[in-house]
Tab-separated table of C-alpha atoms in Angstrom:
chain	number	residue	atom	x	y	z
A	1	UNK	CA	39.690	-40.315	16.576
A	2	UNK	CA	39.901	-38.539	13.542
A	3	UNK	CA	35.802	-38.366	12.459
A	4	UNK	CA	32.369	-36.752	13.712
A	5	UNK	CA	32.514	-40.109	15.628
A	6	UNK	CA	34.857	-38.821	17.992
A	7	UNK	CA	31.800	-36.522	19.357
A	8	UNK	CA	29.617	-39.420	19.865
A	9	UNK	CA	31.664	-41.646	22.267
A	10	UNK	CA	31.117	-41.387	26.058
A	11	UNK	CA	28.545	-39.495	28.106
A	12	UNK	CA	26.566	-41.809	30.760
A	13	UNK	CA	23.518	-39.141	30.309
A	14	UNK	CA	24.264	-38.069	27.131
A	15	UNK	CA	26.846	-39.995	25.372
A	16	UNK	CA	26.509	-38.303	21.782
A	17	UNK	CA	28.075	-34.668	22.763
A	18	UNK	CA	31.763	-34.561	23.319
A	19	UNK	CA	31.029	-31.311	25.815
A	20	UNK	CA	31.092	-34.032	28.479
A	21	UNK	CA	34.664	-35.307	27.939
A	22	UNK	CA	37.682	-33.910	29.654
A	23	UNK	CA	41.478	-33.389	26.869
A	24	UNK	CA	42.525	-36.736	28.560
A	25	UNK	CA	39.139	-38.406	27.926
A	26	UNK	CA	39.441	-37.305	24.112
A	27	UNK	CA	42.530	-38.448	23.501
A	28	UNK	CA	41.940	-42.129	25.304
A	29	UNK	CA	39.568	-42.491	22.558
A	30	UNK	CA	41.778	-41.353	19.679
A	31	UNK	CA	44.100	-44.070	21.089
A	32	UNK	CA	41.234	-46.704	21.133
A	33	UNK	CA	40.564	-45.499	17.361
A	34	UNK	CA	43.761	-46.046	16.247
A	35	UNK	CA	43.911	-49.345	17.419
A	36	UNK	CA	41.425	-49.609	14.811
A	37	UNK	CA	39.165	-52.563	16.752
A	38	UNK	CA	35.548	-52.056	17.657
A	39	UNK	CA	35.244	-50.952	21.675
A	40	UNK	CA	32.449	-50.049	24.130
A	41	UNK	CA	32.103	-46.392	25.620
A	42	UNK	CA	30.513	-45.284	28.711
A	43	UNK	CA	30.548	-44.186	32.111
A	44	UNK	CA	30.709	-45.377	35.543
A	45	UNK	CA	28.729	-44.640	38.846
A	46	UNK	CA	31.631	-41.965	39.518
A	47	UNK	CA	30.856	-40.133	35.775
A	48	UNK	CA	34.616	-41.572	34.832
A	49	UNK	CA	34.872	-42.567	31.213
A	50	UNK	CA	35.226	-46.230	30.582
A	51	UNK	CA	36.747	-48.076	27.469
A	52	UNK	CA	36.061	-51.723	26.630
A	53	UNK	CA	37.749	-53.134	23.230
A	54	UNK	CA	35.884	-55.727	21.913
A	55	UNK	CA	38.617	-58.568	21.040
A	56	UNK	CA	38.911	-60.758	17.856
A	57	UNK	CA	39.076	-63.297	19.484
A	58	UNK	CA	35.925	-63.204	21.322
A	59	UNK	CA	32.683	-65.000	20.439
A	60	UNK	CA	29.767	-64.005	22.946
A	61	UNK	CA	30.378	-61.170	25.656
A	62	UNK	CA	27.636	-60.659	28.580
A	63	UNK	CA	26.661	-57.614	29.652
A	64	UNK	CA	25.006	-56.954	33.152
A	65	UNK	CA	24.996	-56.267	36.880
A	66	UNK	CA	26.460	-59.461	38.003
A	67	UNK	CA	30.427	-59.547	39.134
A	68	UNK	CA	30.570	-62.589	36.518
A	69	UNK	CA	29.765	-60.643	33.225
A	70	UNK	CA	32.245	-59.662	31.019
A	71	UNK	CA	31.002	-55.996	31.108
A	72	UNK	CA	29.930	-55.181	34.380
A	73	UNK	CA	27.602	-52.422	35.222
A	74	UNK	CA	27.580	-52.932	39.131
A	75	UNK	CA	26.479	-49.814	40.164
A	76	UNK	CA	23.203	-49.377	37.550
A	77	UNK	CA	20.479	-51.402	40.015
A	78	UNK	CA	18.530	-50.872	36.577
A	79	UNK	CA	20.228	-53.322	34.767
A	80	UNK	CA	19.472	-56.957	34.978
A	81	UNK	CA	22.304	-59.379	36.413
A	82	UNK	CA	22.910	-61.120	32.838
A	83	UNK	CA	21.040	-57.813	30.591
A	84	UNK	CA	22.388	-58.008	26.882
A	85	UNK	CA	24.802	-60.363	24.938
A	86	UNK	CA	27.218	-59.032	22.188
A	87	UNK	CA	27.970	-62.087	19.690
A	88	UNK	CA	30.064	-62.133	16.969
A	89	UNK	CA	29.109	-63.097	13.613
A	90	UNK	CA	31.142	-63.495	10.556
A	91	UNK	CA	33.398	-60.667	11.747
A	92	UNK	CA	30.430	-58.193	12.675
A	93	UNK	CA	29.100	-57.614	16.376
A	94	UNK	CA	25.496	-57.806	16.994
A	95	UNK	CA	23.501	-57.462	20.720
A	96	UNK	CA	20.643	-59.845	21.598
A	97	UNK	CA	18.340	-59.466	24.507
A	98	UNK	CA	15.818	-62.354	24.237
A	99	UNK	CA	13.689	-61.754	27.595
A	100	UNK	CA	17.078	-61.615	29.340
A	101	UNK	CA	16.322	-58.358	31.147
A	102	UNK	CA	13.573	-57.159	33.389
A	103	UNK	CA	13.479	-53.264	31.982
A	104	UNK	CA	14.365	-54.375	28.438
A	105	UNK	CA	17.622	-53.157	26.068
A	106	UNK	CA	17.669	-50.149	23.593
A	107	UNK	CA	19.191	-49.808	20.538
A	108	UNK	CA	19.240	-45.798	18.914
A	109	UNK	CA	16.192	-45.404	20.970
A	110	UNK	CA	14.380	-48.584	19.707
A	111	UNK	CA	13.176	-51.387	22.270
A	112	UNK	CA	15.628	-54.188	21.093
A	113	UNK	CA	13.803	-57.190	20.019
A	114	UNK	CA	15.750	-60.287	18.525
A	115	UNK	CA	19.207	-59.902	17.290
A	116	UNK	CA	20.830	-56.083	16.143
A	117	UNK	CA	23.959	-55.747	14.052
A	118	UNK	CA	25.857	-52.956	15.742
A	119	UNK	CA	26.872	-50.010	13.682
A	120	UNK	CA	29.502	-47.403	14.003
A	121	UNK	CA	28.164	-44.768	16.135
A	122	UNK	CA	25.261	-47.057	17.837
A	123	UNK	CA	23.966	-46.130	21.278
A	124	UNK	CA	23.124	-48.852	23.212
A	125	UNK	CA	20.949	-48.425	26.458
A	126	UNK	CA	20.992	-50.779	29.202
A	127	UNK	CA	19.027	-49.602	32.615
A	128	UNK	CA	20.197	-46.035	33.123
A	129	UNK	CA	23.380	-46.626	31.143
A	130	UNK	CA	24.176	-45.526	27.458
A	131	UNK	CA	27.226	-46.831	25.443
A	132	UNK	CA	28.614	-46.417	22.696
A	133	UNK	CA	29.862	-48.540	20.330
A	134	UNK	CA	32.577	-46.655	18.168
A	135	UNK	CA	33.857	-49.249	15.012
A	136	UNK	CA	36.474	-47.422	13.711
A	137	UNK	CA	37.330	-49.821	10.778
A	138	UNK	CA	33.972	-48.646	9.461
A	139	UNK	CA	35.100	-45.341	8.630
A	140	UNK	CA	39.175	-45.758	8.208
A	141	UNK	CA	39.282	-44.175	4.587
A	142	UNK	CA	37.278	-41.496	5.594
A	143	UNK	CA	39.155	-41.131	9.013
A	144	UNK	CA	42.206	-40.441	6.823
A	145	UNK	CA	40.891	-38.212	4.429
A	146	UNK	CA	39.748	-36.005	7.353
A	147	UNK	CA	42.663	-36.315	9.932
A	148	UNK	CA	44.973	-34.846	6.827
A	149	UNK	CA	42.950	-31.807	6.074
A	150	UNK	CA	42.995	-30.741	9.423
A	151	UNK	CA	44.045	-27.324	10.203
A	152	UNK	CA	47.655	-26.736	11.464
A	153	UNK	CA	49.005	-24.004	14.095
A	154	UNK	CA	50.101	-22.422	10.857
A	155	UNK	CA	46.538	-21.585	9.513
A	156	UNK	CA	45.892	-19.780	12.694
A	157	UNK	CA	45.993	-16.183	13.454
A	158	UNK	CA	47.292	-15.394	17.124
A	159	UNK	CA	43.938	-13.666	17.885
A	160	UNK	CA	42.214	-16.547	16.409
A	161	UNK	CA	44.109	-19.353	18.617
A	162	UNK	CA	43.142	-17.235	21.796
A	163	UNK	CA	40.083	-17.275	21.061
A	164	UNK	CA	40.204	-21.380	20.208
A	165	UNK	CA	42.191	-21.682	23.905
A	166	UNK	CA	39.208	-19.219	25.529
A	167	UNK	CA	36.468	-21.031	24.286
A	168	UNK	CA	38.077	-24.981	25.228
A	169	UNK	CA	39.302	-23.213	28.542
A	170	UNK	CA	36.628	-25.227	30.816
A	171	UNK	CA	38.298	-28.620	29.759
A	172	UNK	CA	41.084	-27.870	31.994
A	173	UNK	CA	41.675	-29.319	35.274
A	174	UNK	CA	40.763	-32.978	34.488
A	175	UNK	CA	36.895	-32.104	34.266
A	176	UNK	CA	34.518	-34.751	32.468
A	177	UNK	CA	31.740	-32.418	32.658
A	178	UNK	CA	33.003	-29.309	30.950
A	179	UNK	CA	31.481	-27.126	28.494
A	180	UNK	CA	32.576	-24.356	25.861
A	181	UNK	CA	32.635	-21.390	27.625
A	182	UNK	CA	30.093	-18.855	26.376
A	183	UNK	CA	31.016	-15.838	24.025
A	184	UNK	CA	30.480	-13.467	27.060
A	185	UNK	CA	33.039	-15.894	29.001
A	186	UNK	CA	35.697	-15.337	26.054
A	187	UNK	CA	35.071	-11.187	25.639
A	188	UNK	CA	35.767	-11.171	29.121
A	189	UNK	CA	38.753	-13.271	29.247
A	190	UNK	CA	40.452	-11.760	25.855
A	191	UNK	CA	38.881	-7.975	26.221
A	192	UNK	CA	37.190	-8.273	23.248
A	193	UNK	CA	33.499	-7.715	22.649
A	194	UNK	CA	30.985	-9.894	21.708
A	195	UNK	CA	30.553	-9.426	18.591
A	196	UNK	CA	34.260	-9.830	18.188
A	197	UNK	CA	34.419	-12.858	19.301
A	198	UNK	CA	31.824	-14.312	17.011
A	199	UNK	CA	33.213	-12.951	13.956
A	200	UNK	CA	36.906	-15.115	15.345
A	201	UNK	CA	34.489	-18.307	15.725
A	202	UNK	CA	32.817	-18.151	12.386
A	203	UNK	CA	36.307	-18.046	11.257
A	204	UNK	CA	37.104	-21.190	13.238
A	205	UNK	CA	33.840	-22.788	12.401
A	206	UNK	CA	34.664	-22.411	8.790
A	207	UNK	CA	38.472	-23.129	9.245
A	208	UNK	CA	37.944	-26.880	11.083
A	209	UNK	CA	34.908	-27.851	8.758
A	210	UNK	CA	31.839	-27.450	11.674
A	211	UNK	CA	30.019	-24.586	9.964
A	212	UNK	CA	27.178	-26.670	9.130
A	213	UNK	CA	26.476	-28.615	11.995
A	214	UNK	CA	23.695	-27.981	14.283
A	215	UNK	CA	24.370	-24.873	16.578
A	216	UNK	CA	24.304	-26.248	19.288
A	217	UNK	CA	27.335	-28.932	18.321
A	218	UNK	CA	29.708	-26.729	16.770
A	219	UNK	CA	31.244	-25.173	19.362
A	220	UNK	CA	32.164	-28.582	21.251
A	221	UNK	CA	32.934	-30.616	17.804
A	222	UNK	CA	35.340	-27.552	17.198
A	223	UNK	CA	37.075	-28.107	20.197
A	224	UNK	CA	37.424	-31.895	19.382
A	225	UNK	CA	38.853	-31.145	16.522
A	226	UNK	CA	41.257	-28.641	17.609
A	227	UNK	CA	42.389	-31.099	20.026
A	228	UNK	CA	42.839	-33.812	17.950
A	229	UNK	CA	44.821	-30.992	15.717
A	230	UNK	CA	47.367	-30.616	18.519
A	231	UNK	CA	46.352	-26.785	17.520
A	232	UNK	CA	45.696	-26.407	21.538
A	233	UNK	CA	46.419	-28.747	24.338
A	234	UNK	CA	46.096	-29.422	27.851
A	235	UNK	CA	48.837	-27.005	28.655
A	236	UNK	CA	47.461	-24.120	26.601
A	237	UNK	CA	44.142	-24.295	28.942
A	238	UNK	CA	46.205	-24.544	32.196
A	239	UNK	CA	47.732	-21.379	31.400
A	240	UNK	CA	45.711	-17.921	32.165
């Protein structure tokens, strides 16, 4: 995925931060993206990430808790057996829930009512279940624009990369849960101080285009991006 969008795909509790998704989970959905057609994002009863592309040739889609729907949420005893429907209309996706549910549908926070055109970047809520619907043909020019002015290996210092590996080191080992590790966790790894360490990030922040996002998504949307760079992978955070 080559956008902010990236960021906002996956999290059953809290689908709009990436600091939930594991390398492998990140770079499922850049493969989803570059297929280019709409999809469905969320998590199971297990907290594994699920994708569901949403096919051309489909008309009407069902979502609910019964084995027959074509999205099945088995495991949410929230959601209704037939909950939502995703129909297509003249190329768009939109979700209806006319009195199908007991506990009601969500759109972006909003009680749906009637018939929704689904946007890029849209969280749907269903019982205790969020997804995300990523449309990556939404965004394709601007997905290009950004995926070439990404940063190279080239544009990084070594001192700056360790610190990039450091801080994504807690995406290692296959875990969906992970956060950036804390300044204090990289001083102590790279025996550097703290304030060293955030004069390397500001650098990074600055470097990868996060500086003005909130504070409290820069550090995980710069280790999206880093991945999705190929500045640091898997391997880098395997190795102490």
């Amino acid at each position: 995925m080559a956008s902010d969008a990236l960021g906002r795909c996956g999290l059953q509790q809290d689908p709009e931060r990436l600091h939930g998704s594991s390398p492998a989970e990140i770079l499922e959905r850049m493969e989803a993206e570059r297929a280019g057609a709409p999809f469905l994002v969320y998590r199971d009863a297990s907290g594994a990430q699920r994708l569901f592309p949403l096919p051309a040739s489909a008309s009407r889609l069902t979502l609910g808790r019964g084995a027959g729907n074509d999205v099945c949420i088995d495991w949410d005893e929230s959601v209704s057996r037939v909950h939502a429907e995703l129909i297509r209309l003249g190329g768009e996706w939109t979700v209806v829930d006319d009195g199908l549910s007991r506990n009601g549908s969500f759109l972006n926070a909003e009680r749906l009512s009637g018939r929704r055109r689904l946007r890029d970047g849209d969280l749907l809520r269903i019982g205790d279940t969020s997804i995300v619907y990523p449309a990556p043909q939404e965004r394709e020019h601007g997905s290009t624009a950004f995926s070439k002015g990404l940063p190279t290996s080239a544009d990084l210092s070594p001192a700056r990369r360790r610190v990039l590996i450091a801080l994504a080191r807690p995406y290692g080992g296959g875990s969906g849960f992970a956060t950036p590790a804390t300044n204090q966790q990289i001083a102590d790894e790279l025996f550097l101080s703290v304030d060293g360490v955030k004069t390397h990030l500001r650098g990074l922040f600055e470097l990868f285009g996060v500086q003005d996002l909130p504070q409290n998504e820069k550090r995980a949307t710069l280790v999206e991006r880093a991945f999705l760079a190929g500045v640091i992978t898997e391997r880098d955070l395997a190795q102490g």
